[in-house]
mmCIF file of C-alpha atoms in Angstrom:
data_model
loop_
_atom_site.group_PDB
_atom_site.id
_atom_site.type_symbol
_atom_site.label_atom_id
_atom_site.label_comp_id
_atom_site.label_asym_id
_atom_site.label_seq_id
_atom_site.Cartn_x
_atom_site.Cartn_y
_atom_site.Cartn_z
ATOM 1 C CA UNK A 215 24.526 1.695 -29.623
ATOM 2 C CA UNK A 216 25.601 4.509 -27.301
ATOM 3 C CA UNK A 217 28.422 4.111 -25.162
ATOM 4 C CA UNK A 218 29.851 6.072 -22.125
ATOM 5 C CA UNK A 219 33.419 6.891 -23.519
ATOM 6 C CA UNK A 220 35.663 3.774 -22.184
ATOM 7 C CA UNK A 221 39.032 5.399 -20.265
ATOM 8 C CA UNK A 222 40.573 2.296 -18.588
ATOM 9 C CA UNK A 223 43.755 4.676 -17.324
ATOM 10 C CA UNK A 224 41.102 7.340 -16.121
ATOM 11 C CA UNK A 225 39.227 4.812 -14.050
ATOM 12 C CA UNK A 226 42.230 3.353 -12.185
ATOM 13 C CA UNK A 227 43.775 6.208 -11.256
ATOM 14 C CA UNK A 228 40.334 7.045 -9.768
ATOM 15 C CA UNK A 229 39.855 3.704 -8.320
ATOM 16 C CA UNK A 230 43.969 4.365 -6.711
ATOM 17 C CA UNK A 231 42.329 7.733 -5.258
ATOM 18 C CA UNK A 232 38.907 6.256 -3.851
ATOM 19 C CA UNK A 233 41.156 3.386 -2.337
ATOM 20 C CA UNK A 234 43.060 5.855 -0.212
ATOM 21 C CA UNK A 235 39.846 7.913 0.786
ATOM 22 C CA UNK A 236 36.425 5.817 0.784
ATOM 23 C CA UNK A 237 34.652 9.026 1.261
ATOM 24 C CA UNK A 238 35.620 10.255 -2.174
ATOM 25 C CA UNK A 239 32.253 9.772 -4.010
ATOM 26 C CA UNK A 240 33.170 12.167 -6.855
ATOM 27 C CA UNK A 241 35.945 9.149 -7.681
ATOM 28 C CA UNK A 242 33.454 6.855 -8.095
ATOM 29 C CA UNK A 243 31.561 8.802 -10.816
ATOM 30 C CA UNK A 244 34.847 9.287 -12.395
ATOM 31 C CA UNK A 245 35.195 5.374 -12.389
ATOM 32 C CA UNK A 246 31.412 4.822 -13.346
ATOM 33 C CA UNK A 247 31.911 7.084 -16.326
ATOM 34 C CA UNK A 248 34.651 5.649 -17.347
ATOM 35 C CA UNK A 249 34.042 1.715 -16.958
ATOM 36 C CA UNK A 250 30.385 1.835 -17.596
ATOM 37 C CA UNK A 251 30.181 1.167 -21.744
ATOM 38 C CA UNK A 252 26.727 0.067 -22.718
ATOM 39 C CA UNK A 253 24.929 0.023 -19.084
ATOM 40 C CA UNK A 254 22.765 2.677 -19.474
ATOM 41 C CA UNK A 255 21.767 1.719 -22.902
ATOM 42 C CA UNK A 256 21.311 -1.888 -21.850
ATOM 43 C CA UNK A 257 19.187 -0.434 -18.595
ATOM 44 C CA UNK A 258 16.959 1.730 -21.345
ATOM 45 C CA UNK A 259 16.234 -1.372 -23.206
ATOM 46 C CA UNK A 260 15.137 -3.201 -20.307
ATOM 47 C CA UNK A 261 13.158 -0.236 -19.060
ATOM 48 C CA UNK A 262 11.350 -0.483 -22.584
ATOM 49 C CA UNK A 263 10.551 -4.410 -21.844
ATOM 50 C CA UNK A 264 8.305 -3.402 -19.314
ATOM 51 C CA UNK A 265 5.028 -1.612 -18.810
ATOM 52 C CA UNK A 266 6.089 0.192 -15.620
ATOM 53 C CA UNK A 267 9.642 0.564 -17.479
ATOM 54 C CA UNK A 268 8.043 2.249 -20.592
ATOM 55 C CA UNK A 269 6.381 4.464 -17.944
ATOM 56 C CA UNK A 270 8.945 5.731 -16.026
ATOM 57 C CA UNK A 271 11.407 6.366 -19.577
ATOM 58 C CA UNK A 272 8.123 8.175 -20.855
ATOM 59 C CA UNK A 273 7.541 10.398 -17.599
ATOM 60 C CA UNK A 274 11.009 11.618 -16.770
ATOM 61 C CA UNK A 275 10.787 12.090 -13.065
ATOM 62 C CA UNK A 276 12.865 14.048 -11.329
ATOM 63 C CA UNK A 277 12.860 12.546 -7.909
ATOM 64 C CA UNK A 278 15.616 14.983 -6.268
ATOM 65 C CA UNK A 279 13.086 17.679 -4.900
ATOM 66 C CA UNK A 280 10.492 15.387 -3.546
ATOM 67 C CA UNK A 281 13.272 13.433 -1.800
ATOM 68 C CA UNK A 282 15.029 17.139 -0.517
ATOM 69 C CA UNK A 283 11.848 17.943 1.189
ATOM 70 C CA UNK A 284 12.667 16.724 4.790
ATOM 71 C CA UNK A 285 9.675 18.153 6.281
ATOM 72 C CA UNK A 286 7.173 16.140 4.022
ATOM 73 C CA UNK A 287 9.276 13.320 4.514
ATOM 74 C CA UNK A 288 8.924 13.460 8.206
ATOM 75 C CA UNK A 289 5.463 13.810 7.420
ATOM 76 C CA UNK A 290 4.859 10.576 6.017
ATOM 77 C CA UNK A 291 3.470 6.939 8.095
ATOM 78 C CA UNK A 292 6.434 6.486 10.788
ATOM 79 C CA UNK A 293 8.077 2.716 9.057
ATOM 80 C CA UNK A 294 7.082 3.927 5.154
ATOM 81 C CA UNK A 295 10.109 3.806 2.810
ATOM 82 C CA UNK A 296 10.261 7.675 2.397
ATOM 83 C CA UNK A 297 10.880 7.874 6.756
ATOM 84 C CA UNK A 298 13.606 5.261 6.234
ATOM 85 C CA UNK A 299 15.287 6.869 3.836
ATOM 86 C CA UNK A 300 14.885 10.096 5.954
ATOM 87 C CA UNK A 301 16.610 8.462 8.573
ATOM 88 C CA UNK A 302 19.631 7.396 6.423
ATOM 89 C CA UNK A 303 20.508 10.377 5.047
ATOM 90 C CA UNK A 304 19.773 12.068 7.926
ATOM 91 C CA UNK A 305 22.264 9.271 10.079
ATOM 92 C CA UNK A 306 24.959 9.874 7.117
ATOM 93 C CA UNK A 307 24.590 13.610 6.668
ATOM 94 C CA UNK A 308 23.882 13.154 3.112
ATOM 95 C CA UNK A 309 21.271 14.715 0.538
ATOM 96 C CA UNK A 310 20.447 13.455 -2.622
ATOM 97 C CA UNK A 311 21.847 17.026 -3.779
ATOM 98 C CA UNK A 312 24.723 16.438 -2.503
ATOM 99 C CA UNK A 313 24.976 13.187 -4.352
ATOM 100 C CA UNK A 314 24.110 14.663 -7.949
ATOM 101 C CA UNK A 315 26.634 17.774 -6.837
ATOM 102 C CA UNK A 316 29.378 14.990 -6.055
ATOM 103 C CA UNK A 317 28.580 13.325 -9.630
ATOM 104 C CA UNK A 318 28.991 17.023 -11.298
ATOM 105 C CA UNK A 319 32.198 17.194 -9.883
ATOM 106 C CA UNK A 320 33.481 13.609 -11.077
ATOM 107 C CA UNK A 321 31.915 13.840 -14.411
ATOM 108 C CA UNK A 322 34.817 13.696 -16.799
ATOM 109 C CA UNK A 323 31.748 14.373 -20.081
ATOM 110 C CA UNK A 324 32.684 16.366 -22.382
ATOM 111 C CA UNK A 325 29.139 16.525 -23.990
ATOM 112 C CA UNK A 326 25.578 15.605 -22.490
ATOM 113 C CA UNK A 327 24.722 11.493 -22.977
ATOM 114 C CA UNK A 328 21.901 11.809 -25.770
ATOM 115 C CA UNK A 329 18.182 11.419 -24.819
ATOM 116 C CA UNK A 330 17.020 8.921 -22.859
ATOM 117 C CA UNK A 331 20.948 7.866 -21.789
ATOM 118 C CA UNK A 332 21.065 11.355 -19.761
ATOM 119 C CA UNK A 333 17.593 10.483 -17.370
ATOM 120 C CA UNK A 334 18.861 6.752 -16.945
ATOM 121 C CA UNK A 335 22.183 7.922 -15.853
ATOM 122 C CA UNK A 336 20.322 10.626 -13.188
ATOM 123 C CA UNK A 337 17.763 7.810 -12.341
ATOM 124 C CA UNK A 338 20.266 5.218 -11.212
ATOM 125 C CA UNK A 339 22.374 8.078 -9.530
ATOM 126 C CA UNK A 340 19.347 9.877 -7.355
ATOM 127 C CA UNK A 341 17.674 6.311 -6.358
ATOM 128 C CA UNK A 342 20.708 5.082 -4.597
ATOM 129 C CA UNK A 343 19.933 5.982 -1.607
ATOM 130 C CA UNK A 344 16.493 4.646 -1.896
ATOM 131 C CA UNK A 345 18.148 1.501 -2.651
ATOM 132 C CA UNK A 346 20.359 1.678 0.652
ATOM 133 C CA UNK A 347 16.716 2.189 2.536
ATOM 134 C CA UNK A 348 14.742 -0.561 0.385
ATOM 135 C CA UNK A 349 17.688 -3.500 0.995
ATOM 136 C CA UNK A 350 18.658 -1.952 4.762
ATOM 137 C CA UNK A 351 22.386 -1.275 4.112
ATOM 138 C CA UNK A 352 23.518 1.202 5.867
ATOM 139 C CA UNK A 353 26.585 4.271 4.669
ATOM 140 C CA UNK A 354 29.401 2.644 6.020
ATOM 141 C CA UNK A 355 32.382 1.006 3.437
ATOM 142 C CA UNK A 356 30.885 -2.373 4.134
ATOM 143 C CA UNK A 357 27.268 -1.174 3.331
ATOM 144 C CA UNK A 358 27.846 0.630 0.419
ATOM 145 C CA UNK A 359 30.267 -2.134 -1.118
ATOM 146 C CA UNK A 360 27.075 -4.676 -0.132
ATOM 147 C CA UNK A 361 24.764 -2.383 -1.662
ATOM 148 C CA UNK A 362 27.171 -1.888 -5.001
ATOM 149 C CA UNK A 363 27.068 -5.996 -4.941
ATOM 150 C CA UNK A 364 23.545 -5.557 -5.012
ATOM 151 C CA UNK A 365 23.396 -3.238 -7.970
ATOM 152 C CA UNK A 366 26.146 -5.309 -10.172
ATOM 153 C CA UNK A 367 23.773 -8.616 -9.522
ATOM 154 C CA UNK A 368 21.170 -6.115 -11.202
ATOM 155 C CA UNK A 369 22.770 -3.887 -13.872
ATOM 156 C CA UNK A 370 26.171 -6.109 -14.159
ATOM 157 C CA UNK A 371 28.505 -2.536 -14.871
ATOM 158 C CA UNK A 372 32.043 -3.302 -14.554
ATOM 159 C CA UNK A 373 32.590 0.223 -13.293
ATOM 160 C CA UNK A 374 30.573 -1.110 -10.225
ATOM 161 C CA UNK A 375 32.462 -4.608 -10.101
ATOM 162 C CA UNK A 376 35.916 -2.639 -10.247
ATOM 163 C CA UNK A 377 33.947 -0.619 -6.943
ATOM 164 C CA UNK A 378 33.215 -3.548 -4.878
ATOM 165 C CA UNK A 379 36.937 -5.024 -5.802
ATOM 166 C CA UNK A 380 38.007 -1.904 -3.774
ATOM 167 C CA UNK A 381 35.615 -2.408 -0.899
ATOM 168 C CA UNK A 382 36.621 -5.882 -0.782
ATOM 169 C CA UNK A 383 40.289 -5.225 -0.901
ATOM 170 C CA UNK A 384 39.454 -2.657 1.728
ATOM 171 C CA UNK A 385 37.277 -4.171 4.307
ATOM 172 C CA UNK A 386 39.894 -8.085 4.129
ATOM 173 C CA UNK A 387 42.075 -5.969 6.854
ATOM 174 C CA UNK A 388 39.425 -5.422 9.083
ATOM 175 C CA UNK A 389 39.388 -7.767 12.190
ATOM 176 C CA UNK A 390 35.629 -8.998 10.734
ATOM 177 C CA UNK A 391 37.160 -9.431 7.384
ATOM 178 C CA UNK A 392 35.413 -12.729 7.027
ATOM 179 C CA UNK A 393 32.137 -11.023 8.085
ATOM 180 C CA UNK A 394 32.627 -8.515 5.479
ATOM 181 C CA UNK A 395 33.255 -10.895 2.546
ATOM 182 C CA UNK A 396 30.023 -12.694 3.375
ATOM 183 C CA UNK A 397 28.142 -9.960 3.229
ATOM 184 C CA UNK A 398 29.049 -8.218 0.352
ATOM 185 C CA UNK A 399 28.714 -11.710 -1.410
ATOM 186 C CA UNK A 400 25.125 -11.785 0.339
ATOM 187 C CA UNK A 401 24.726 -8.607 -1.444
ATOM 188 C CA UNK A 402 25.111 -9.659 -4.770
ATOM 189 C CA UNK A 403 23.147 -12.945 -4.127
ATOM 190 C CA UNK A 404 19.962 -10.691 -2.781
ATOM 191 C CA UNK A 405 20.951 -8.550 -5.940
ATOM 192 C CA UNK A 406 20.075 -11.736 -8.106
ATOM 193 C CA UNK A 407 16.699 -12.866 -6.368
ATOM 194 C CA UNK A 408 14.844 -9.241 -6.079
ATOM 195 C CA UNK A 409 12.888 -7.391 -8.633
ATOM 196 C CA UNK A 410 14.520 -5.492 -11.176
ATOM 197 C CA UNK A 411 15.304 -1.890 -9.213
ATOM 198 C CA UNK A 412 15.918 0.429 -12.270
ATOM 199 C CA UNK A 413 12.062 -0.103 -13.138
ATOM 200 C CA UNK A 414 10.915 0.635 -9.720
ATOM 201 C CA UNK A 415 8.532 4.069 -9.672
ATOM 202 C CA UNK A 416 9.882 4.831 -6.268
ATOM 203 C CA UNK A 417 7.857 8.125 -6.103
ATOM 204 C CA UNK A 418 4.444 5.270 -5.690
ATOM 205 C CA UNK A 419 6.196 3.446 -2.723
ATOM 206 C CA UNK A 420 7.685 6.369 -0.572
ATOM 207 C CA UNK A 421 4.448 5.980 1.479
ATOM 208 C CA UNK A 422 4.108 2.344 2.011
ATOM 209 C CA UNK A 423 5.652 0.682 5.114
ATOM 210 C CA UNK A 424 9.557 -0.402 4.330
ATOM 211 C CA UNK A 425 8.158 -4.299 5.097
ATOM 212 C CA UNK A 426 5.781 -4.027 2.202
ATOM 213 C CA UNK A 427 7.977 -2.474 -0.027
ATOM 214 C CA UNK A 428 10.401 -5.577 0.091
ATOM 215 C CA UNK A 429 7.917 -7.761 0.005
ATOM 216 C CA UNK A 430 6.640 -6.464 -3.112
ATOM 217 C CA UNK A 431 10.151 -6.244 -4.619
ATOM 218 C CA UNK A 432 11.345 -9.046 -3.242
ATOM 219 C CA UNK A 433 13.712 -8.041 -1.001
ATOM 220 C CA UNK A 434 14.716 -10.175 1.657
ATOM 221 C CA UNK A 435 15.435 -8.636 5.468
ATOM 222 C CA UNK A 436 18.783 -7.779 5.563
ATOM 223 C CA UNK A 437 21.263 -9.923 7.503
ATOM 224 C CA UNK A 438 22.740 -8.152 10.791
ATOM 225 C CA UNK A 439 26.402 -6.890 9.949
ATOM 226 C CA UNK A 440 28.678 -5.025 11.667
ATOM 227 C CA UNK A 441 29.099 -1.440 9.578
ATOM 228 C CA UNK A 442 33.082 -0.607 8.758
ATOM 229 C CA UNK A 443 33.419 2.975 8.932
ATOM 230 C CA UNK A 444 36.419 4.776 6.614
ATOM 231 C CA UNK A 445 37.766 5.928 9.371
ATOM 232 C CA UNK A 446 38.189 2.227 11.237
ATOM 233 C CA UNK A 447 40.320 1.656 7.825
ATOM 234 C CA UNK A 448 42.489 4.839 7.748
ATOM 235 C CA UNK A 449 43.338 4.437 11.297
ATOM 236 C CA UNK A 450 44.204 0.770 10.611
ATOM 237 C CA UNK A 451 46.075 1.434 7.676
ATOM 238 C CA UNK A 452 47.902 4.653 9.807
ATOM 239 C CA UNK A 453 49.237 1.907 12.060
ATOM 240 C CA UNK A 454 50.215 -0.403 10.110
#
């Protein structure tokens, strides 16, 4: 079985960094690499228990251009997933470049994860933000922690678990700390109930109104929240 190398030490002292900066993403690939162990093998083999699974691991995609093309985006039925997650990344000023340039950057590998490892480990990284538009989190440090609740209900990585630790170490000084915990445990719980994401063939659904697409994966609305913004928590933890 193939793991990502385990570097407790490595991951902490990226998990001490991310802690001081939310907006640090390159941290948490440090952390992901580090902490993960057997979760993309263990994704892989559930991939390969299903027919849409076997489908994807057999096709490859590589969903980064199609989602980089804003203008075909904007083209597409005004409430479909693909305009929602338009409208995210847009709202964030994020790409899902960006994202795999931020993962480059934190990637402590020394050598490429072997065959089908390395398109598991892009998969789960260029569908996150598909993931914030299917469930209706938004960027903030509340709705990303939410969202990684979510995903460790799904894929149960400790990297992520040591991640939403953070965000709810983070987000307890807020004056809505209470608000916070419940919905980042609401995160994991809608994490438990919904399809399984990692066999999702996004690229089908990117058309098909946002309603729809949680139906069919059984996403339920999100509950209202209040986003927590990084810099809320740096100005909160500059005055205290």
């Amino acid at each position: 079985m193939t793991h990502l190398q385990f570097a407790p030490r490595r991951a902490f002292r990226a998990a001490r960094m991310l802690a001081k900066d939310p907006d640090d993403l390159p941290q948490v690939f440090t952390i992901i690499e580090s902490l993960s162990l057997d979760t993309m093998q263990r994704i892989a083999s559930g991939l390969r228990r299903s027919e849409a699974g076997r489908a994807l691991l057999e096709k490859k995609p590589d969903i980064v251009d199609m989602l980089a093309d804003r203008a075909a985006l904007a083209r597409l039925p005004e409430g479909s997933l693909g305009r929602a997650y338009l409208d995210f990344v847009e709202r964030e000023n994020i790409s899902a470049q960006g994202i795999r340039d931020a993962g480059a950057k934190g990637s402590t590998l020394t050598e490429p994860l072997p065959a089908p490892l390395d398109w598991v480990n892009a998969r789960m990284r260029d569908t996150h933000d598909l993931w914030h538009a299917a469930t209706g989190y938004h960027g903030d440090v509340l709705g990303e922690t939410a969202l990684l609740a979510f995903s460790l209900a799904q894929v149960k990585n400790p990297a992520i678990g040591l991640i939403v630790g953070i965000g709810l170490l983070k987000t307890r000084s807020s004056p809505d700390a209470q608000m916070a915990r419940a919905t980042i445990l609401d995160g994991f719980r809608r994490g438990r109930k919904a399809a399984w994401l990692p066999a999702v063939d996004w690229e089908s659904l990117l058309a098909l109104p946002v309603e729809e697409v949680r139906r069919r994966l059984n996403l339920e609305a999100p509950r209202d929240y209040r986003p927590i913004r990084s810099a809320e928590l740096k100005a909160q933890q500059a005055a205290a």
